[in-house]
Tab-separated table of C-alpha atoms and ligand atoms in Angstrom:
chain	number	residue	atom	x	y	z
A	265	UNK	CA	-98.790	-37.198	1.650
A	266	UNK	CA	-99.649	-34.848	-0.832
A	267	UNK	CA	-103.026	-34.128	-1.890
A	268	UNK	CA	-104.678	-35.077	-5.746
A	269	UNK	CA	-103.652	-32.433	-7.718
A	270	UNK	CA	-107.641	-31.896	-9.543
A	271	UNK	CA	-106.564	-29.667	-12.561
A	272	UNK	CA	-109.597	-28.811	-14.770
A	273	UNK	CA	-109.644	-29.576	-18.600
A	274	UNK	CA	-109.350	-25.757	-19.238
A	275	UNK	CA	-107.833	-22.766	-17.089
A	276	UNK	CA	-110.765	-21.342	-14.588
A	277	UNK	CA	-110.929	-17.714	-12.791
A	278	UNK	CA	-109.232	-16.453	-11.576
A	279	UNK	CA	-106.759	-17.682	-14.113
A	280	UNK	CA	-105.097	-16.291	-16.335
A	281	UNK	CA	-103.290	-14.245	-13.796
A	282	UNK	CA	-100.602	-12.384	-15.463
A	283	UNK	CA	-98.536	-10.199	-13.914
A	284	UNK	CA	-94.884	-8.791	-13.806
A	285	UNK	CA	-91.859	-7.742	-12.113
A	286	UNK	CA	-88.175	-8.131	-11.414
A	287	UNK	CA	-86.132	-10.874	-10.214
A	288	UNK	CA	-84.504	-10.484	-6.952
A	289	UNK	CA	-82.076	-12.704	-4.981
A	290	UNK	CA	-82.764	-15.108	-1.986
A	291	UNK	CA	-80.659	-17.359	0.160
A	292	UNK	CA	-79.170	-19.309	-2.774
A	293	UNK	CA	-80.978	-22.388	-1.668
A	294	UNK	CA	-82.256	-22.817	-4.970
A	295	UNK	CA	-79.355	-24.189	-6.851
A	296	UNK	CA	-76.891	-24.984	-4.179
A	297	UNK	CA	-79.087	-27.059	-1.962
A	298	UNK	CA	-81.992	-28.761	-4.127
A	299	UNK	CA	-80.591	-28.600	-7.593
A	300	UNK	CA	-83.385	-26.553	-8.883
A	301	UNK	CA	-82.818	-22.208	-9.005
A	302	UNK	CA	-85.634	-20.414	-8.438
A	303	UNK	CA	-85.949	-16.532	-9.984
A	304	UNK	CA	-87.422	-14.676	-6.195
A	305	UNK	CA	-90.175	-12.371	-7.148
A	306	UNK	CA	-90.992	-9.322	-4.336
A	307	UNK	CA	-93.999	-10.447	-2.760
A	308	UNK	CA	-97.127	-7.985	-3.987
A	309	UNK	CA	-100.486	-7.610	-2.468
A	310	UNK	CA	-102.073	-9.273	-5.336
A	311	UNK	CA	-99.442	-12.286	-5.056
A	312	UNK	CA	-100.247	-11.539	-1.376
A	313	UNK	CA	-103.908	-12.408	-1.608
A	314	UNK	CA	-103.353	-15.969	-3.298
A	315	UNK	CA	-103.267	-19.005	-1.301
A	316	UNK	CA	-100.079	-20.028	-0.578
A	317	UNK	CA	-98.934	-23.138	-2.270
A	318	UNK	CA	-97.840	-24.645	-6.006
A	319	UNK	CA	-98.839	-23.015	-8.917
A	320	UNK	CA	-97.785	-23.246	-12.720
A	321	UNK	CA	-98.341	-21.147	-16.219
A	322	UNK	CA	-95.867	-19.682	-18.531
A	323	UNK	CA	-93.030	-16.775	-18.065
A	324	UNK	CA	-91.284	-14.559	-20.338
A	325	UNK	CA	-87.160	-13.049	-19.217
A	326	UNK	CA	-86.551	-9.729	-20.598
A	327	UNK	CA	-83.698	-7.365	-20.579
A	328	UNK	CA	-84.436	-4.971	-17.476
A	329	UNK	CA	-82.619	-1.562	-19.055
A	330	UNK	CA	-83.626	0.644	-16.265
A	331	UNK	CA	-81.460	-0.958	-13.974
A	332	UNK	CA	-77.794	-0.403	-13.428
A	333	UNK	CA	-75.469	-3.466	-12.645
A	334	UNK	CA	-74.952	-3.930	-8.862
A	335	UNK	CA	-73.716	-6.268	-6.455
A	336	UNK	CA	-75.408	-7.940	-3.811
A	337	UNK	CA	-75.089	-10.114	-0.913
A	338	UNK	CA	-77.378	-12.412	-1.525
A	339	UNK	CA	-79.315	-14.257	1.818
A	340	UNK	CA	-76.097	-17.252	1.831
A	341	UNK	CA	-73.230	-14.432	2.175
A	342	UNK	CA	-72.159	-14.825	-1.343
A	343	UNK	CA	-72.475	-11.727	-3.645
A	344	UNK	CA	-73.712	-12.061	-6.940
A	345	UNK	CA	-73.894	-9.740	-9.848
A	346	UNK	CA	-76.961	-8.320	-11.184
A	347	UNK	CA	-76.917	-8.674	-14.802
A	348	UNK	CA	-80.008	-7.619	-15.373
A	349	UNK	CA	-80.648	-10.268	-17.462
A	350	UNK	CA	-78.009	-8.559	-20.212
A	351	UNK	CA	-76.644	-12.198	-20.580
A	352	UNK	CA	-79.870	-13.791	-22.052
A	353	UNK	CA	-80.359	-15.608	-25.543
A	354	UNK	CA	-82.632	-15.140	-27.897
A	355	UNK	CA	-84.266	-18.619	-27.223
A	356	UNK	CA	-84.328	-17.712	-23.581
A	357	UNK	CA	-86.330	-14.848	-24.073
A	358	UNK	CA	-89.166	-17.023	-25.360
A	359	UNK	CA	-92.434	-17.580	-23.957
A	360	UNK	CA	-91.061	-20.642	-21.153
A	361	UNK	CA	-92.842	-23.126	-18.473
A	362	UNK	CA	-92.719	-22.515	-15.193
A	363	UNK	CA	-93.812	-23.696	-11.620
A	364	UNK	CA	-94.113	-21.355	-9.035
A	365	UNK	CA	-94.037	-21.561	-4.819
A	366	UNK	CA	-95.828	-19.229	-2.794
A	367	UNK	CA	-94.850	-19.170	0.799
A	368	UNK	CA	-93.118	-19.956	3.839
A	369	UNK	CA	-91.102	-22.917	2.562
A	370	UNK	CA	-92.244	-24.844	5.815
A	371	UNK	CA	-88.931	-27.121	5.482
A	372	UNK	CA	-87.063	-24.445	6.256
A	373	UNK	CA	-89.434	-22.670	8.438
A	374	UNK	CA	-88.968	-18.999	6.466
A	375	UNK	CA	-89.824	-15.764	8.361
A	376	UNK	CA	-90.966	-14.052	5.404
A	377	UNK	CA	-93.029	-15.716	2.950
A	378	UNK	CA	-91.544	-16.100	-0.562
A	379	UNK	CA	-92.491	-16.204	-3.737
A	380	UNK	CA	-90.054	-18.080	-6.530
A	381	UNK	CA	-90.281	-19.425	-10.357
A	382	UNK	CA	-88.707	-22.549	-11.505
A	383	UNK	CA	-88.229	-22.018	-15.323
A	384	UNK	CA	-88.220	-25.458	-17.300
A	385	UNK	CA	-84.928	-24.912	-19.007
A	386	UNK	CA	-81.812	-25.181	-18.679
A	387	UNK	CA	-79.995	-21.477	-18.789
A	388	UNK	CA	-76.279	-20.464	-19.483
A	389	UNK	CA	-75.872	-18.061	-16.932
A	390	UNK	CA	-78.204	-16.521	-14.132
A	391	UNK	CA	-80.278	-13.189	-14.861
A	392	UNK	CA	-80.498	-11.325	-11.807
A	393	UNK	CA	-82.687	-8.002	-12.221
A	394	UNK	CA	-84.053	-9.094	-15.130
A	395	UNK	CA	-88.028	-8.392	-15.937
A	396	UNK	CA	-90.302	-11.644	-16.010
A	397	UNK	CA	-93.365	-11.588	-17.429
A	398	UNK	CA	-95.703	-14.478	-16.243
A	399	UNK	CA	-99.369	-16.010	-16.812
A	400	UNK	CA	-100.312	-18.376	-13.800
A	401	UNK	CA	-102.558	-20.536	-15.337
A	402	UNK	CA	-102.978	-23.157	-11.895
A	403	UNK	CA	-102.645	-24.455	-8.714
A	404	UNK	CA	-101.416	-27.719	-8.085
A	405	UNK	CA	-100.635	-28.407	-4.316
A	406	UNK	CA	-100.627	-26.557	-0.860
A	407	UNK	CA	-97.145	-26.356	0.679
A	408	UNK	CA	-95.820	-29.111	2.677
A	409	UNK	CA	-93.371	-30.252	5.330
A	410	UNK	CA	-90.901	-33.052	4.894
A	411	UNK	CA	-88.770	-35.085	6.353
A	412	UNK	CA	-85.704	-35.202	4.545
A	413	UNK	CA	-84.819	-32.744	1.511
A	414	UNK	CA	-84.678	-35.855	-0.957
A	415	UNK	CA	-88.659	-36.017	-0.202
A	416	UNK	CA	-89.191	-32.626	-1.133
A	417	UNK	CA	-87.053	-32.717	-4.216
A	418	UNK	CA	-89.591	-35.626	-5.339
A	419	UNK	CA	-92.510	-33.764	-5.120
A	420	UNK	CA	-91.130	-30.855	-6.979
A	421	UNK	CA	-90.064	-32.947	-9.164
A	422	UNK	CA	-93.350	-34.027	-9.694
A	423	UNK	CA	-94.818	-30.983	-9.859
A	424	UNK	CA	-92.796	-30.180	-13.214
A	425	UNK	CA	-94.344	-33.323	-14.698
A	426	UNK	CA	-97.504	-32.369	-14.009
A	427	UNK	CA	-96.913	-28.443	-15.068
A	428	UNK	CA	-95.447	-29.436	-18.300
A	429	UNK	CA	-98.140	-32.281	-19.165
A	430	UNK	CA	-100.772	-29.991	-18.357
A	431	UNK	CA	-99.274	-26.814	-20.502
A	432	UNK	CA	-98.824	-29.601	-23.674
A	433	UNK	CA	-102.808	-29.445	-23.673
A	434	UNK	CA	-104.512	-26.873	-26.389
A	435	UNK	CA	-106.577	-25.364	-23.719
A	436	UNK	CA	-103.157	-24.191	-21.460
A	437	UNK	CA	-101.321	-23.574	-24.438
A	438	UNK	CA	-102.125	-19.843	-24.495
A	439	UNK	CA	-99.747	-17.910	-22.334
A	440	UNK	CA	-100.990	-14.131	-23.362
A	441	UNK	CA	-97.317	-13.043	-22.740
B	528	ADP	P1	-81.868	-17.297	-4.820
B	528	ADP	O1	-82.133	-17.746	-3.439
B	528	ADP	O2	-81.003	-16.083	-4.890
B	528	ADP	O3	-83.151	-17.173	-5.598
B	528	ADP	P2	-81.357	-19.733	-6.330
B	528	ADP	O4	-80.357	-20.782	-6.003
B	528	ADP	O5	-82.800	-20.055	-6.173
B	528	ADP	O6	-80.989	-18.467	-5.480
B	528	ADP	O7	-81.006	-19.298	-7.799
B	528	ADP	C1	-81.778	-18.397	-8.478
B	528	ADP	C2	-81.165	-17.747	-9.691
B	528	ADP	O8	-80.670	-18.732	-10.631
B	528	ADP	C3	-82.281	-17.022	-10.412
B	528	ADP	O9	-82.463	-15.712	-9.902
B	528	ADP	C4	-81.795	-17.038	-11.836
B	528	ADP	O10	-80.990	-15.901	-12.066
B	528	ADP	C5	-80.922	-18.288	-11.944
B	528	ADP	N1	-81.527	-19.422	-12.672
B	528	ADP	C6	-80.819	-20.270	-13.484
B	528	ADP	N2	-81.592	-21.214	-14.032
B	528	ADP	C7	-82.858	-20.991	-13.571
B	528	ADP	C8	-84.113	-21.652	-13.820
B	528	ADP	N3	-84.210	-22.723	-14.635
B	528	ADP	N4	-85.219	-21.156	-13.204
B	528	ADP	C9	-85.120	-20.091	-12.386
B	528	ADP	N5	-83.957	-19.424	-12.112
B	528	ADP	C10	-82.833	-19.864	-12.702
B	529	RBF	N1	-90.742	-25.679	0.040
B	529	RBF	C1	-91.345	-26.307	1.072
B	529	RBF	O1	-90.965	-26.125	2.210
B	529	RBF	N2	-92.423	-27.139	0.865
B	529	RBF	C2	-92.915	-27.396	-0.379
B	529	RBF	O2	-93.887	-28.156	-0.489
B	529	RBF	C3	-92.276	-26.774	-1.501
B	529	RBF	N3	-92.694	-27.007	-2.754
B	529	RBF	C4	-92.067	-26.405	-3.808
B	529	RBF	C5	-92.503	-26.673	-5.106
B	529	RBF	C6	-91.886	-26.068	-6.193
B	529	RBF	C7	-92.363	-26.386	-7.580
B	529	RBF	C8	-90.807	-25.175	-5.982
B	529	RBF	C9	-90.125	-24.505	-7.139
B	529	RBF	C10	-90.379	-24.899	-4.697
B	529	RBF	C11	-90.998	-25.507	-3.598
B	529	RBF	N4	-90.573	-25.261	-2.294
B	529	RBF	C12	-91.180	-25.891	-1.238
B	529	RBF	C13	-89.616	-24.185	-2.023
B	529	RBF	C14	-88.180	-24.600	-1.844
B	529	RBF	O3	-87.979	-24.928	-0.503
B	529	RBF	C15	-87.358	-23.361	-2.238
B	529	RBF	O4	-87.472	-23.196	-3.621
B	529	RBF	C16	-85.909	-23.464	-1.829
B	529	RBF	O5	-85.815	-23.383	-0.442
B	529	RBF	C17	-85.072	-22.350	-2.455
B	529	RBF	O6	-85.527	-21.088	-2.112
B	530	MG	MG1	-84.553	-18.774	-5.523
């Protein structure tokens, strides 16, 4: 069972956490398995010293122009092109929500702890490489096990709900991106 998810009327410190980076690839689990993509992040020692678990805020895509298209095998044996995030639109580049999982993914018992942004909305294309920009604003849940992979698509499903009725309030309204 998951735990209460006791979000305060207003963002508390630690929060806003902001940070940024570029979006790498994974196993392709994302998509292909549960329906919903996640954008990998590198795992920093500030993302490092969070508790692992669900968070959510607001992210911003930009074009990454330092990087040069490349191909990769991504973590599923397929190889996917880094855009770069070339292929954006305008509207995409907007300040978006997002939920966020930092961890091990203990239903599917990861070696190396992970940390991945589900963007509420629904893109064109993907944007490998490309910069994000985001401002975690909460936490809402530790990580859990389950028992089949319909269970766990509930509960992120869930988590969404409770990200975007959350960031409708005034006081989570401010991203700072
Ligand atoms: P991976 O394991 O490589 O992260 P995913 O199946 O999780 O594979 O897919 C992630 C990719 O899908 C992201 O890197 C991004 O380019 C793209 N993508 C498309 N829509 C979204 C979305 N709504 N949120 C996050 N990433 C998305
Ligand atoms: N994986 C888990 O093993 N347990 C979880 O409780 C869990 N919660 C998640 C919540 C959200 C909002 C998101 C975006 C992902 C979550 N995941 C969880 C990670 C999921 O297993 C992962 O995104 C896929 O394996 C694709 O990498
Ligand atoms: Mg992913």
């Amino acid at each position: 069972m998951r735990p209460a998810s006791n979000i305060p009327e207003t963002p508390q410190p630690p929060y806003p956490l902001i940070q940024k980076s570029h979006i790498v690839c994974g196993f392709g689990r994302g998509s292909s398995e549960l329906g919903i993509p996640t954008a990998n992040i590198p795992i920093n020692d500030s993302l490092n010293q969070l508790d692992t678990g669900i968070y959510f805020g607001w992210c911003k895509l930009e074009v990454n122009k330092e990087e040069c298209s490349k191909k990769v095998e991504r973590g599923d044996g397929n190889v996917v092109e880094f855009n770069n995030g070339s292929e954006l639109s305008a509207s995409e580049k907007d300040v978006l929500p997002m939920v966020m999982s930092i961890g091990w993914n203990p239903f599917y018992d990861n070696k190396e702890k992970a940390a991945e942004v589900h963007i509420m909305h629904k893109f064109q294309q993907n944007f490998y490489g490309s910069l994000i920009s985001y401002s975690i604003l909460g936490y809402i849940r530790p990580e859990l096990n389950y028992t089949t992979k319909e269970a766990l698509i509930e509960d992120i499903n869930l988590d969404i709900k409770i990200a975007l009725d959350t960031l409708k309030k005034e006081s989570y309204a401010n991203s700072d991106l």
